mmCIF file of C-alpha atoms in Angstrom:
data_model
loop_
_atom_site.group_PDB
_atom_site.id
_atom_site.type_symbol
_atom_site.label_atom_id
_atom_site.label_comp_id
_atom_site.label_asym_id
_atom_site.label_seq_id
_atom_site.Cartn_x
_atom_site.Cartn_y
_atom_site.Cartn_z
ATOM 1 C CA UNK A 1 0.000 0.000 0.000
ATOM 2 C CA UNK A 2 1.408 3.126 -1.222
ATOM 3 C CA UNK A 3 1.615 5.766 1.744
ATOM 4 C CA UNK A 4 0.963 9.653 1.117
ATOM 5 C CA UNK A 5 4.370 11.305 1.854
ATOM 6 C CA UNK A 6 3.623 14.563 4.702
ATOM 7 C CA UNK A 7 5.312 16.993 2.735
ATOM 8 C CA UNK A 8 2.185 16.972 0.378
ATOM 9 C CA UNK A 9 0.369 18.919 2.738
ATOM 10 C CA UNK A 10 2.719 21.420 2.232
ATOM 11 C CA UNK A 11 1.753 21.979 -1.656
ATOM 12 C CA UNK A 12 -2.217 22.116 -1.247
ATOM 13 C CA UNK A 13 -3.184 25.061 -2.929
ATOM 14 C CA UNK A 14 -5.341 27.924 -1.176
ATOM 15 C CA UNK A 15 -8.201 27.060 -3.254
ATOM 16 C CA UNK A 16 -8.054 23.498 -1.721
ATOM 17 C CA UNK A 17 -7.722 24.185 1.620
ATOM 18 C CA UNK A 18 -10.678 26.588 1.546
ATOM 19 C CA UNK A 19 -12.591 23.906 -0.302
ATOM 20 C CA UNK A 20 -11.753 21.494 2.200
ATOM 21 C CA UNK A 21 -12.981 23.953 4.954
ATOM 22 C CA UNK A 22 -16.248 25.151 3.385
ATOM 23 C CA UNK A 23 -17.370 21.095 3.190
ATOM 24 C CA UNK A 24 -16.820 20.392 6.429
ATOM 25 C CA UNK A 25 -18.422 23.612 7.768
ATOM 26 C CA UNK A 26 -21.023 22.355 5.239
ATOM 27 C CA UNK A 27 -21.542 19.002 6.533
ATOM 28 C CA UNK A 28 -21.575 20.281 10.176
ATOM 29 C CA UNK A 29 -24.203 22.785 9.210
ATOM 30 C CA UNK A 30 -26.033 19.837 7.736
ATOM 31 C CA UNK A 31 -26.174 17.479 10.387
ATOM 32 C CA UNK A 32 -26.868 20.188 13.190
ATOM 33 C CA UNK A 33 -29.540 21.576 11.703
ATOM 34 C CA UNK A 34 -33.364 21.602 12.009
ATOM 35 C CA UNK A 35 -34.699 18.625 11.172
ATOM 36 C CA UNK A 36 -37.012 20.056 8.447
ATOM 37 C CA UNK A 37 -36.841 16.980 5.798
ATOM 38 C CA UNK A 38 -40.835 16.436 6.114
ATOM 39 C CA UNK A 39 -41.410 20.357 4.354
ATOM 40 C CA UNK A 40 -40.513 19.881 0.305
ATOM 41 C CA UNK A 41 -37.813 21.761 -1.033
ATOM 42 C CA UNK A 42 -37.857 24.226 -4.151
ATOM 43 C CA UNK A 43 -34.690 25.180 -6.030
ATOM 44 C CA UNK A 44 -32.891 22.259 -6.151
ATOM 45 C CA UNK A 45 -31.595 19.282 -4.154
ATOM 46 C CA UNK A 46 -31.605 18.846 -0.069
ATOM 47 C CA UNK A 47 -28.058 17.225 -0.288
ATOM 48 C CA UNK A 48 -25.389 18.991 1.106
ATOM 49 C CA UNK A 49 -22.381 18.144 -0.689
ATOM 50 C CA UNK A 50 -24.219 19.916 -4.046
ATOM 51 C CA UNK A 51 -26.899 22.473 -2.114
ATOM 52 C CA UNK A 52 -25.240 25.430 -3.741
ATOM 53 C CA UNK A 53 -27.009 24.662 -6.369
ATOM 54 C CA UNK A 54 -29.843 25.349 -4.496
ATOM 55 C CA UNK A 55 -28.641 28.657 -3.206
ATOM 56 C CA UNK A 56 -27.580 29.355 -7.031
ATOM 57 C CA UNK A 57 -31.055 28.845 -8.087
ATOM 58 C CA UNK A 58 -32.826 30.850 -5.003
ATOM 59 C CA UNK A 59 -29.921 33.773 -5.330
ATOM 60 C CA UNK A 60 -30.708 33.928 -9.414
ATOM 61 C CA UNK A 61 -34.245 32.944 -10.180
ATOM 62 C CA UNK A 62 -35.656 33.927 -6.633
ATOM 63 C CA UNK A 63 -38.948 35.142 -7.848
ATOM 64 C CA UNK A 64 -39.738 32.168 -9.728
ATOM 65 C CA UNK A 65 -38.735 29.792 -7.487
ATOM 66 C CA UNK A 66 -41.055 31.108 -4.581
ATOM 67 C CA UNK A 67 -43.856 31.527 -7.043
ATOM 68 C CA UNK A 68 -43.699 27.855 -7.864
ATOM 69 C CA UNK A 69 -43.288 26.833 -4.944
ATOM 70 C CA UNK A 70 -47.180 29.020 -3.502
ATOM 71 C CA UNK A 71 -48.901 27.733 -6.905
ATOM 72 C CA UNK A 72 -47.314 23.842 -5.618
ATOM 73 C CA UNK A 73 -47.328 23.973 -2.581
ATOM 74 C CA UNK A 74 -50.873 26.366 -1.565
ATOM 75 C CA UNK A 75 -52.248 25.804 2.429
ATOM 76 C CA UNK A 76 -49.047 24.056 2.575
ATOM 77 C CA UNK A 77 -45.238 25.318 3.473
ATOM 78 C CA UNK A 78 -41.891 24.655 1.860
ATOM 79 C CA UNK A 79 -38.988 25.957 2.134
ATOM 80 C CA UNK A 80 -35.437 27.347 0.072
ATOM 81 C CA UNK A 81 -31.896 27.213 1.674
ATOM 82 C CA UNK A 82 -29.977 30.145 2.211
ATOM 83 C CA UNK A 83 -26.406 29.111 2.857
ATOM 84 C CA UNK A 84 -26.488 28.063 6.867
ATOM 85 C CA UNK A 85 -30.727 27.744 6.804
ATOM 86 C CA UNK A 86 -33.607 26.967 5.601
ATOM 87 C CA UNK A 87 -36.014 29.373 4.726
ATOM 88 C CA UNK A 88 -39.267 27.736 5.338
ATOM 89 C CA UNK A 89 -42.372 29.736 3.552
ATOM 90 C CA UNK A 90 -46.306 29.888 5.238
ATOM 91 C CA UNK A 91 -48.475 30.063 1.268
ATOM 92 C CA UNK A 92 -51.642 30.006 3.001
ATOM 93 C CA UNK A 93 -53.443 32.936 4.751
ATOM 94 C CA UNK A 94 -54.864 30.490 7.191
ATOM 95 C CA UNK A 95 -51.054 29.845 8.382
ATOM 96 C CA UNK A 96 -50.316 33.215 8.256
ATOM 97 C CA UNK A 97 -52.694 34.017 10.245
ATOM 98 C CA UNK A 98 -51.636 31.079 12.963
ATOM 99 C CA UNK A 99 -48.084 32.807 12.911
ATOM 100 C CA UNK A 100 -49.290 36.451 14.014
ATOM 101 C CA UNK A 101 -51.430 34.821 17.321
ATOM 102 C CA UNK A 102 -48.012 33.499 18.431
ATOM 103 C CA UNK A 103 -46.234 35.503 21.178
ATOM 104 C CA UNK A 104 -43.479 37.667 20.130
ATOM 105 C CA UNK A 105 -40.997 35.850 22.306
ATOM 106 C CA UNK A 106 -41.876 32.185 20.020
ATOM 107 C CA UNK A 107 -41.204 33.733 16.414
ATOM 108 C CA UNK A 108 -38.740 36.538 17.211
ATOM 109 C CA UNK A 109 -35.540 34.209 17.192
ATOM 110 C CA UNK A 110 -36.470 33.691 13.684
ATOM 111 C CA UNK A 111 -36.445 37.856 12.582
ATOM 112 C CA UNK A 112 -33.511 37.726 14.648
ATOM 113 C CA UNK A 113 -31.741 35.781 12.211
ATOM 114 C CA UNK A 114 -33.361 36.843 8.657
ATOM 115 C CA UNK A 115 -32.110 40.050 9.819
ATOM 116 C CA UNK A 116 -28.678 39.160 10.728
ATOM 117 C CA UNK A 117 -29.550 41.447 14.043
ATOM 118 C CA UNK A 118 -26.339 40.389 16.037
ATOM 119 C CA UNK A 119 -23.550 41.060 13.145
ATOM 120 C CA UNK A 120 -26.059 44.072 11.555
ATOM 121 C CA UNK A 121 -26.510 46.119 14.624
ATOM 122 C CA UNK A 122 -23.963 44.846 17.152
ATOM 123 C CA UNK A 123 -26.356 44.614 19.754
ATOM 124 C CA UNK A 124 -27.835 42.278 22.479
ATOM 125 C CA UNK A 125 -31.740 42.583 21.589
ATOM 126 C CA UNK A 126 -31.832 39.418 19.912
ATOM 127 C CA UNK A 127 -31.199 38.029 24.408
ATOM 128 C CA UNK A 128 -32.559 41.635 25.840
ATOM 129 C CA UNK A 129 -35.314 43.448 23.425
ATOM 130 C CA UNK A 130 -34.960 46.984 24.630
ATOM 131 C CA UNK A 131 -37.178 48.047 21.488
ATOM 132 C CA UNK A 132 -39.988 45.988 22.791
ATOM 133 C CA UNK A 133 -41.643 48.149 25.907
ATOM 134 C CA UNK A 134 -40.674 51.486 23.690
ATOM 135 C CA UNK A 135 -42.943 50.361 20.661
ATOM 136 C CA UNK A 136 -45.821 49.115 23.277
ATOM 137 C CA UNK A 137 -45.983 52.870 24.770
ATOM 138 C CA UNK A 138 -45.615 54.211 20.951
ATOM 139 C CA UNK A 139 -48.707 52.123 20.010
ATOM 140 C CA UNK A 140 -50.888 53.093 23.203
ATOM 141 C CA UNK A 141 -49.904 56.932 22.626
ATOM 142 C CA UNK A 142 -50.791 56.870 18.489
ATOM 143 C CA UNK A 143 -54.000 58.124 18.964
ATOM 144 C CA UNK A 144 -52.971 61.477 21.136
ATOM 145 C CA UNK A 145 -50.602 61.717 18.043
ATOM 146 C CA UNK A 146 -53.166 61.276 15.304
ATOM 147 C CA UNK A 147 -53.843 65.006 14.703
ATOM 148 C CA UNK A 148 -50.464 65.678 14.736
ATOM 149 C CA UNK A 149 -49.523 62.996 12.366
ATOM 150 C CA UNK A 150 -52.604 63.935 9.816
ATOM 151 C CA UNK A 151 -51.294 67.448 9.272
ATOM 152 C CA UNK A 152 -48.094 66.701 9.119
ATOM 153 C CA UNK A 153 -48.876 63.660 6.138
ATOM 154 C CA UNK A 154 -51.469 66.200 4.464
ATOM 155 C CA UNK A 155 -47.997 68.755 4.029
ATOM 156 C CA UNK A 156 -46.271 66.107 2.732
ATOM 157 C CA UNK A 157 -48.425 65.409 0.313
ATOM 158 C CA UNK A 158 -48.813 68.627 -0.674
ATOM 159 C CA UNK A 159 -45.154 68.926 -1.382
ATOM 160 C CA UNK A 160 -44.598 66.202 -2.829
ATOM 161 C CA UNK A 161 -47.500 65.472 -5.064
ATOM 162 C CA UNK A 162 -48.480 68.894 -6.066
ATOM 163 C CA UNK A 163 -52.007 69.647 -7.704
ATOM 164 C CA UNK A 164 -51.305 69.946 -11.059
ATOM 165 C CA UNK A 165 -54.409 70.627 -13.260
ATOM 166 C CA UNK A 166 -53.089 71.590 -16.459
ATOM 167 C CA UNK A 167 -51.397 68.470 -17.213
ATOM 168 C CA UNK A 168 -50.250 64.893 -16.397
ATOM 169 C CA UNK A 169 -47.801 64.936 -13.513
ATOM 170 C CA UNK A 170 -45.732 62.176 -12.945
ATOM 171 C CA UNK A 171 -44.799 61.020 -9.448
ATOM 172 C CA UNK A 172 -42.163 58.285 -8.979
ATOM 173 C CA UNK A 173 -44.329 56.704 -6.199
ATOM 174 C CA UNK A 174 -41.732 54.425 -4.559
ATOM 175 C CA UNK A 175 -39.202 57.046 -3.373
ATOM 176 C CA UNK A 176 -41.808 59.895 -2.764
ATOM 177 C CA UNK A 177 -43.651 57.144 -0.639
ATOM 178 C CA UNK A 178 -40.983 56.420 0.859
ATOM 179 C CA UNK A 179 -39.703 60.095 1.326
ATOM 180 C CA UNK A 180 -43.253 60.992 2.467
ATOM 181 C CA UNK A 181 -43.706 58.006 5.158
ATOM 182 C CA UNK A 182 -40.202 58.723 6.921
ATOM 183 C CA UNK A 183 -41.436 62.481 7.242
ATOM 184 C CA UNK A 184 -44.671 61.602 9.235
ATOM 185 C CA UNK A 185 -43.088 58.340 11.158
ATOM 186 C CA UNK A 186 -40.544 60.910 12.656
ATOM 187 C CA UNK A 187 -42.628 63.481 13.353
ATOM 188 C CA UNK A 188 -43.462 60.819 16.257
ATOM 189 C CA UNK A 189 -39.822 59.422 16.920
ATOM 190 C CA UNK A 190 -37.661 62.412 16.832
ATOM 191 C CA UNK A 191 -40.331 65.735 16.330
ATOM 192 C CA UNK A 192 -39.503 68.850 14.562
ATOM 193 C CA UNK A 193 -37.407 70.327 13.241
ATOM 194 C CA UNK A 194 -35.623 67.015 12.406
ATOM 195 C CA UNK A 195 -37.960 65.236 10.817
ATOM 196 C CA UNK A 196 -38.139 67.725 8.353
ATOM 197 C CA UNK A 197 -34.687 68.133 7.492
ATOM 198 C CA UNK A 198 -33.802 67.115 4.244
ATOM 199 C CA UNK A 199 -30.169 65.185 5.288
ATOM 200 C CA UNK A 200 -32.295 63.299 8.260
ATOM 201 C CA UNK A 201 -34.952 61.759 5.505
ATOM 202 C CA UNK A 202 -32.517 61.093 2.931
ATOM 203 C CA UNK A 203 -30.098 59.388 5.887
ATOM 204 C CA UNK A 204 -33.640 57.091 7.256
ATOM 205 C CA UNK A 205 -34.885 56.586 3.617
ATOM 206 C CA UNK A 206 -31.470 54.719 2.499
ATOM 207 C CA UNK A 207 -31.057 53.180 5.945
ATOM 208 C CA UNK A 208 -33.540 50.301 4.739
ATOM 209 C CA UNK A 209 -31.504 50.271 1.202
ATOM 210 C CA UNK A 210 -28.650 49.980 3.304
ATOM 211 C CA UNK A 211 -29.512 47.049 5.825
ATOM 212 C CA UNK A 212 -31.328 44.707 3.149
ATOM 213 C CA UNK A 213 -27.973 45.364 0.953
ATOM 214 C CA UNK A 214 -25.870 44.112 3.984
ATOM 215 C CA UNK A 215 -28.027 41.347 5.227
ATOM 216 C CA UNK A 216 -28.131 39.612 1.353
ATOM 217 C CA UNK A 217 -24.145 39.916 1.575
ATOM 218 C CA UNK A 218 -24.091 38.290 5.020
ATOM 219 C CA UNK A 219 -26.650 35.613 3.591
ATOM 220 C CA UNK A 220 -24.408 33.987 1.028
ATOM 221 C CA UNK A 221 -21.481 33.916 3.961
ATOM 222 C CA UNK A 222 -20.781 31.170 6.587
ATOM 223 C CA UNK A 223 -21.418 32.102 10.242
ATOM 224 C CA UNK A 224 -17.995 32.097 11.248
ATOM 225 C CA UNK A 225 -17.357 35.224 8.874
ATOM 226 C CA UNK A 226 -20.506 37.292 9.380
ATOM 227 C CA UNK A 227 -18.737 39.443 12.061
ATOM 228 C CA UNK A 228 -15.813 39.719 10.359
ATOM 229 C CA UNK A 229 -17.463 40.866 7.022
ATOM 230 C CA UNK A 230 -20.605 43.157 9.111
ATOM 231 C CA UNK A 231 -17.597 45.317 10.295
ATOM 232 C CA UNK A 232 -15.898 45.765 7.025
ATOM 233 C CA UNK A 233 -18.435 45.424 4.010
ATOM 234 C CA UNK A 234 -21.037 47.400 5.942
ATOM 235 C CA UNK A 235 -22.230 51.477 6.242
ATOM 236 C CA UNK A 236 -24.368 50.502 8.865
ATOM 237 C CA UNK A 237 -21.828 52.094 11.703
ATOM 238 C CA UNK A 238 -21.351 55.077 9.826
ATOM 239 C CA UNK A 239 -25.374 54.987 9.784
ATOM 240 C CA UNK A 240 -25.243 55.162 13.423
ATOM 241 C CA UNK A 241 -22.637 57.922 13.570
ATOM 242 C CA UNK A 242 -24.852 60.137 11.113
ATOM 243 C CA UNK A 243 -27.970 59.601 12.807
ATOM 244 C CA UNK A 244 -26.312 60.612 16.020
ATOM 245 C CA UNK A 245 -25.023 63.833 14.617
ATOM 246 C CA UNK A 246 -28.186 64.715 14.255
ATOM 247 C CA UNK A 247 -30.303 63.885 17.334
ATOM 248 C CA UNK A 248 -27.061 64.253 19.895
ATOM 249 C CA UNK A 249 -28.260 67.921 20.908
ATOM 250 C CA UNK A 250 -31.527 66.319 22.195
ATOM 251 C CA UNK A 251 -30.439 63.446 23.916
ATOM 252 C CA UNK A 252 -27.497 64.944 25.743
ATOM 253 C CA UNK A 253 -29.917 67.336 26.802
ATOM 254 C CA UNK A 254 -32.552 64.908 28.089
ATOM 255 C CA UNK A 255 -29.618 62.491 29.544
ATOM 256 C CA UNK A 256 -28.466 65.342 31.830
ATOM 257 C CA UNK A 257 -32.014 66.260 32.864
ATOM 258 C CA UNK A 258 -32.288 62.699 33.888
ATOM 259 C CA UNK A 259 -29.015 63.296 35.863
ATOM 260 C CA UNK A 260 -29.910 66.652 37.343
ATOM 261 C CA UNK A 261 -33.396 65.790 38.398
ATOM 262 C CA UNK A 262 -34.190 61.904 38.471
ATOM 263 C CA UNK A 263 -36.889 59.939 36.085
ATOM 264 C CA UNK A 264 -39.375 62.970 36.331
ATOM 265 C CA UNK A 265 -39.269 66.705 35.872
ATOM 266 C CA UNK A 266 -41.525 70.066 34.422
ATOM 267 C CA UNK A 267 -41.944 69.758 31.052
ATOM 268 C CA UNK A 268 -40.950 66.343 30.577
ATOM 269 C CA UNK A 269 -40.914 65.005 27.000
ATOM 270 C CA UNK A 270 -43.434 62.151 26.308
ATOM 271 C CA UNK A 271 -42.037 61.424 22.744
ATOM 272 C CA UNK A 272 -40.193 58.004 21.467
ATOM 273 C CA UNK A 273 -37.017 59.613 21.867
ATOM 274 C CA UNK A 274 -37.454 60.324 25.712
ATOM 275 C CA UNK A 275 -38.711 56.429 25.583
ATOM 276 C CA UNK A 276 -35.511 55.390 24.135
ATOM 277 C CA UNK A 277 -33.253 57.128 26.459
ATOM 278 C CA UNK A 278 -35.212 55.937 29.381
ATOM 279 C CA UNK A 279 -34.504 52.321 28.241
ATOM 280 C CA UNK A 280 -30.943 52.459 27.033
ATOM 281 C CA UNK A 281 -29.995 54.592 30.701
ATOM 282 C CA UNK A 282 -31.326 51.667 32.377
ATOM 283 C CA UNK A 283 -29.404 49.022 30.647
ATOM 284 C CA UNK A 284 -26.272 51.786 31.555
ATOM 285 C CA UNK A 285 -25.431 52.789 27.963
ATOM 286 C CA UNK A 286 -25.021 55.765 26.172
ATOM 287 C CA UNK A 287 -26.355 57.818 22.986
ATOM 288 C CA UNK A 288 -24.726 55.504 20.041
ATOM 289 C CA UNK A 289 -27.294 53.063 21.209
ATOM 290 C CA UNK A 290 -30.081 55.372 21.297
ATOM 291 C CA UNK A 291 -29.023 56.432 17.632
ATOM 292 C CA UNK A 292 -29.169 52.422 16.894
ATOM 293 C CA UNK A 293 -32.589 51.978 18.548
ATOM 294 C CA UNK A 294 -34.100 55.203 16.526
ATOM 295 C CA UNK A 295 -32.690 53.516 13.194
ATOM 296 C CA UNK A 296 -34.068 50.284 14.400
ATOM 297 C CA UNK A 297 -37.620 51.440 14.290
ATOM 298 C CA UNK A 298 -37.744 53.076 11.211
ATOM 299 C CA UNK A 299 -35.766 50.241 9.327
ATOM 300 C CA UNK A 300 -38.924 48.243 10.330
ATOM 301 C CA UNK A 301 -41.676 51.118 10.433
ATOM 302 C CA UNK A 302 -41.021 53.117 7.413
ATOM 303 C CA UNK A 303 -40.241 50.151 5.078
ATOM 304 C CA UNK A 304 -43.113 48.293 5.615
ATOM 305 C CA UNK A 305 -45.709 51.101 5.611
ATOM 306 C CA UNK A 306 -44.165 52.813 2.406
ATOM 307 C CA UNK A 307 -44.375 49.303 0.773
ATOM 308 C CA UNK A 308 -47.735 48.904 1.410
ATOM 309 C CA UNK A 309 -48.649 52.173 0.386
ATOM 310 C CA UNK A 310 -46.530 52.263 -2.617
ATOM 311 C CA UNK A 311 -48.508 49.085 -3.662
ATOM 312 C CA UNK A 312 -51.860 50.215 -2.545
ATOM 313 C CA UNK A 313 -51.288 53.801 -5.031
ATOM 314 C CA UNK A 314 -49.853 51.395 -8.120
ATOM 315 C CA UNK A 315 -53.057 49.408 -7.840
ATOM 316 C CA UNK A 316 -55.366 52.262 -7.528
ATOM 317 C CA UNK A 317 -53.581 54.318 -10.231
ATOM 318 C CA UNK A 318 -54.223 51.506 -12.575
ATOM 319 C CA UNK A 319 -57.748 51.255 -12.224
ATOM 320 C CA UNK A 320 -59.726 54.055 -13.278
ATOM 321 C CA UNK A 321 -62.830 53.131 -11.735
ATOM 322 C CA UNK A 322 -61.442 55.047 -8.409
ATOM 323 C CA UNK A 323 -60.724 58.230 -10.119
ATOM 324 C CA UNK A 324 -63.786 58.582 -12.058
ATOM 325 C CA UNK A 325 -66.111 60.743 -9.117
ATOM 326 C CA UNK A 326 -62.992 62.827 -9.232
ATOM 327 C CA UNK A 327 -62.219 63.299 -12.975
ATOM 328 C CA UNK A 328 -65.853 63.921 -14.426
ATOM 329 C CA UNK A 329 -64.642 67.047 -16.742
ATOM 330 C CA UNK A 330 -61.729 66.962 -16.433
ATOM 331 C CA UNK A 331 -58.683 64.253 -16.920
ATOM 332 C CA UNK A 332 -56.621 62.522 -14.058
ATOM 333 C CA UNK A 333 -53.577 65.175 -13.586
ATOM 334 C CA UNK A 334 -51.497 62.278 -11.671
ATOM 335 C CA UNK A 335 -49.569 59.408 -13.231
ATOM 336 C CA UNK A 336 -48.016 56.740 -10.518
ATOM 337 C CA UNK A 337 -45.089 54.603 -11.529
#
């Protein structure tokens, strides 16, 4: 029996070594996952040595791999691998349904990881959800806030859809949604005059642009280099730094109010802001994290309510039936796209 001499070792290439490392991280992921073999799999096969492929096919023909997969697989769930997990997918409203009932504490793990929280925003929240009682007091207070809100949305508007009568105006409806949303949402987290400051928006409207960039990055990258690659390939510090310039005036002010005279003095803010800084002062830590919480909330705020509004004026816009008790005599002056 012929014996492989050590000093071969020596001459394995880079390439090999790494593809030597990936297969066993590869197998390990395999075995010590979920067992999830009883929900079908779209995009290719469940066998690790060849589940790129899989990933491949999700990270190129996404959209018509989930689509098969609802029209397949409807009141049922399957799931698509992403490179360390499975993605598993409710198609059924009736499951969908069953998933929002469930206490925060049973699902969250699972945001927690979709969203890369640990490597994305260097906190603990995934183990200790600061954000949690804050956005509880936000949601009993929205109705004091309602008038507020309504003017401040009707402005918005009014800027940025003008009332043109003369002739068709476009509007690029994704960005001015999205422009228009971040206004009003911070009109409640952070007030005036720095919700409507031009440099603030832009900063919270790219925020989301900038986290869904860095969590598909960290998606295609084994665990043991998500940290390594969140601090290098990633704006999302420099996010925190620029949101800070901004609202440090405030909460330096409010922190040494809390300093001078306890939890409660005249004229006390009851905003978000003075919610955040009560939380993050007792978990003893300072303004970078309020900055983190702020951008927190309006990653998942303002994304998902500009969506759905974006989607709600597309469909509208293409129907006439809902413009026709306001266009008798006249055309439609306003052109969504």
């Amino acid at each position: 029996m012929t014996s492989i001499p050590l000093s071969y070792v020596g001459e394995l290439t880079t390439a090999q070594v790494v593809a030597g490392v990936a297969l066993v991280w590869l197998l390990i992921c395999h075995l010590s996952a979920k067992n999830l073999h009883h929900i079908p799999t779209k995009g290719g096969p469940s066998f690790p040595i060849i589940s790129f492929i899989r990933l491949y096919n999700f990270l190129t023909h996404g959209r018509e791999i989930m689509q098969r997969g609802y029209q397949r697989h409807k009141d049922r769930t399957f799931k698509v691998a992403m490179v360390d997990r499975w993605l598993v997918v409710l198609s059924s409203k009736k499951l969908v349904d069953k998933l929002q009932k469930m206490p925060d504490n049973t699902v969250s793990s699972a945001t927690t990881e979709i969203l890369e929280m640990p490597h994305m925003f260097d906190s603990n929240w995934h183990k200790d959800p600061v954000h949690v009682p804050i956005l509880r007091n936000l949601t009993r207070n929205l109705t004091l806030l309602f008038e507020e809100m309504f003017d401040k949305l009707t402005a918005a508007f009014w800027e940025h859809i003008p009332a043109n009568s003369d002739c068709w105006l476009p509007v690029h409806a994704s960005p001015v949604m999205n422009t228009i949303v971040t206004r009003v949402a911070n009109c409640m987290f952070v007030g005036m005059p720095t919700c409507w400051d031009s440099g603030y928006v832009h900063m919270m409207v790219h925020f989301a642009e900038d986290v869904s960039k860095a969590v598909e990055l960290l998606a295609i990258l084994p665990g043991f280099m998500k940290r390594i690659v969140s601090r290098k390939a990633t704006v999302i510090d420099k996010r925190v730094q620029q949101c800070l310039d901004y609202l440090r005036p405030a909460i330096d002010d409010q922190m040494t109010m809390m300093t001078r005279f306890g939890k409660d003095w005249v004229d006390k803010p009851n905003d978000l802001l003075q919610w955040i800084i009560n939380e993050v002062v007792a978990h003893n830590q300072g303004p970078e994290e309020v900055a983190r919480i702020v951008l927190f909330i309006n990653f998942g705020a303002v994304g998902t309510t500009s969506s759905i509004s974006f989607q709600n004026c597309k469909a509208r816009s293409s129907n006439l039936v809902y413009f026709r008790p306001y266009c008798r005599g006249r055309s439609p002056s306003l052109l969504f796209y």
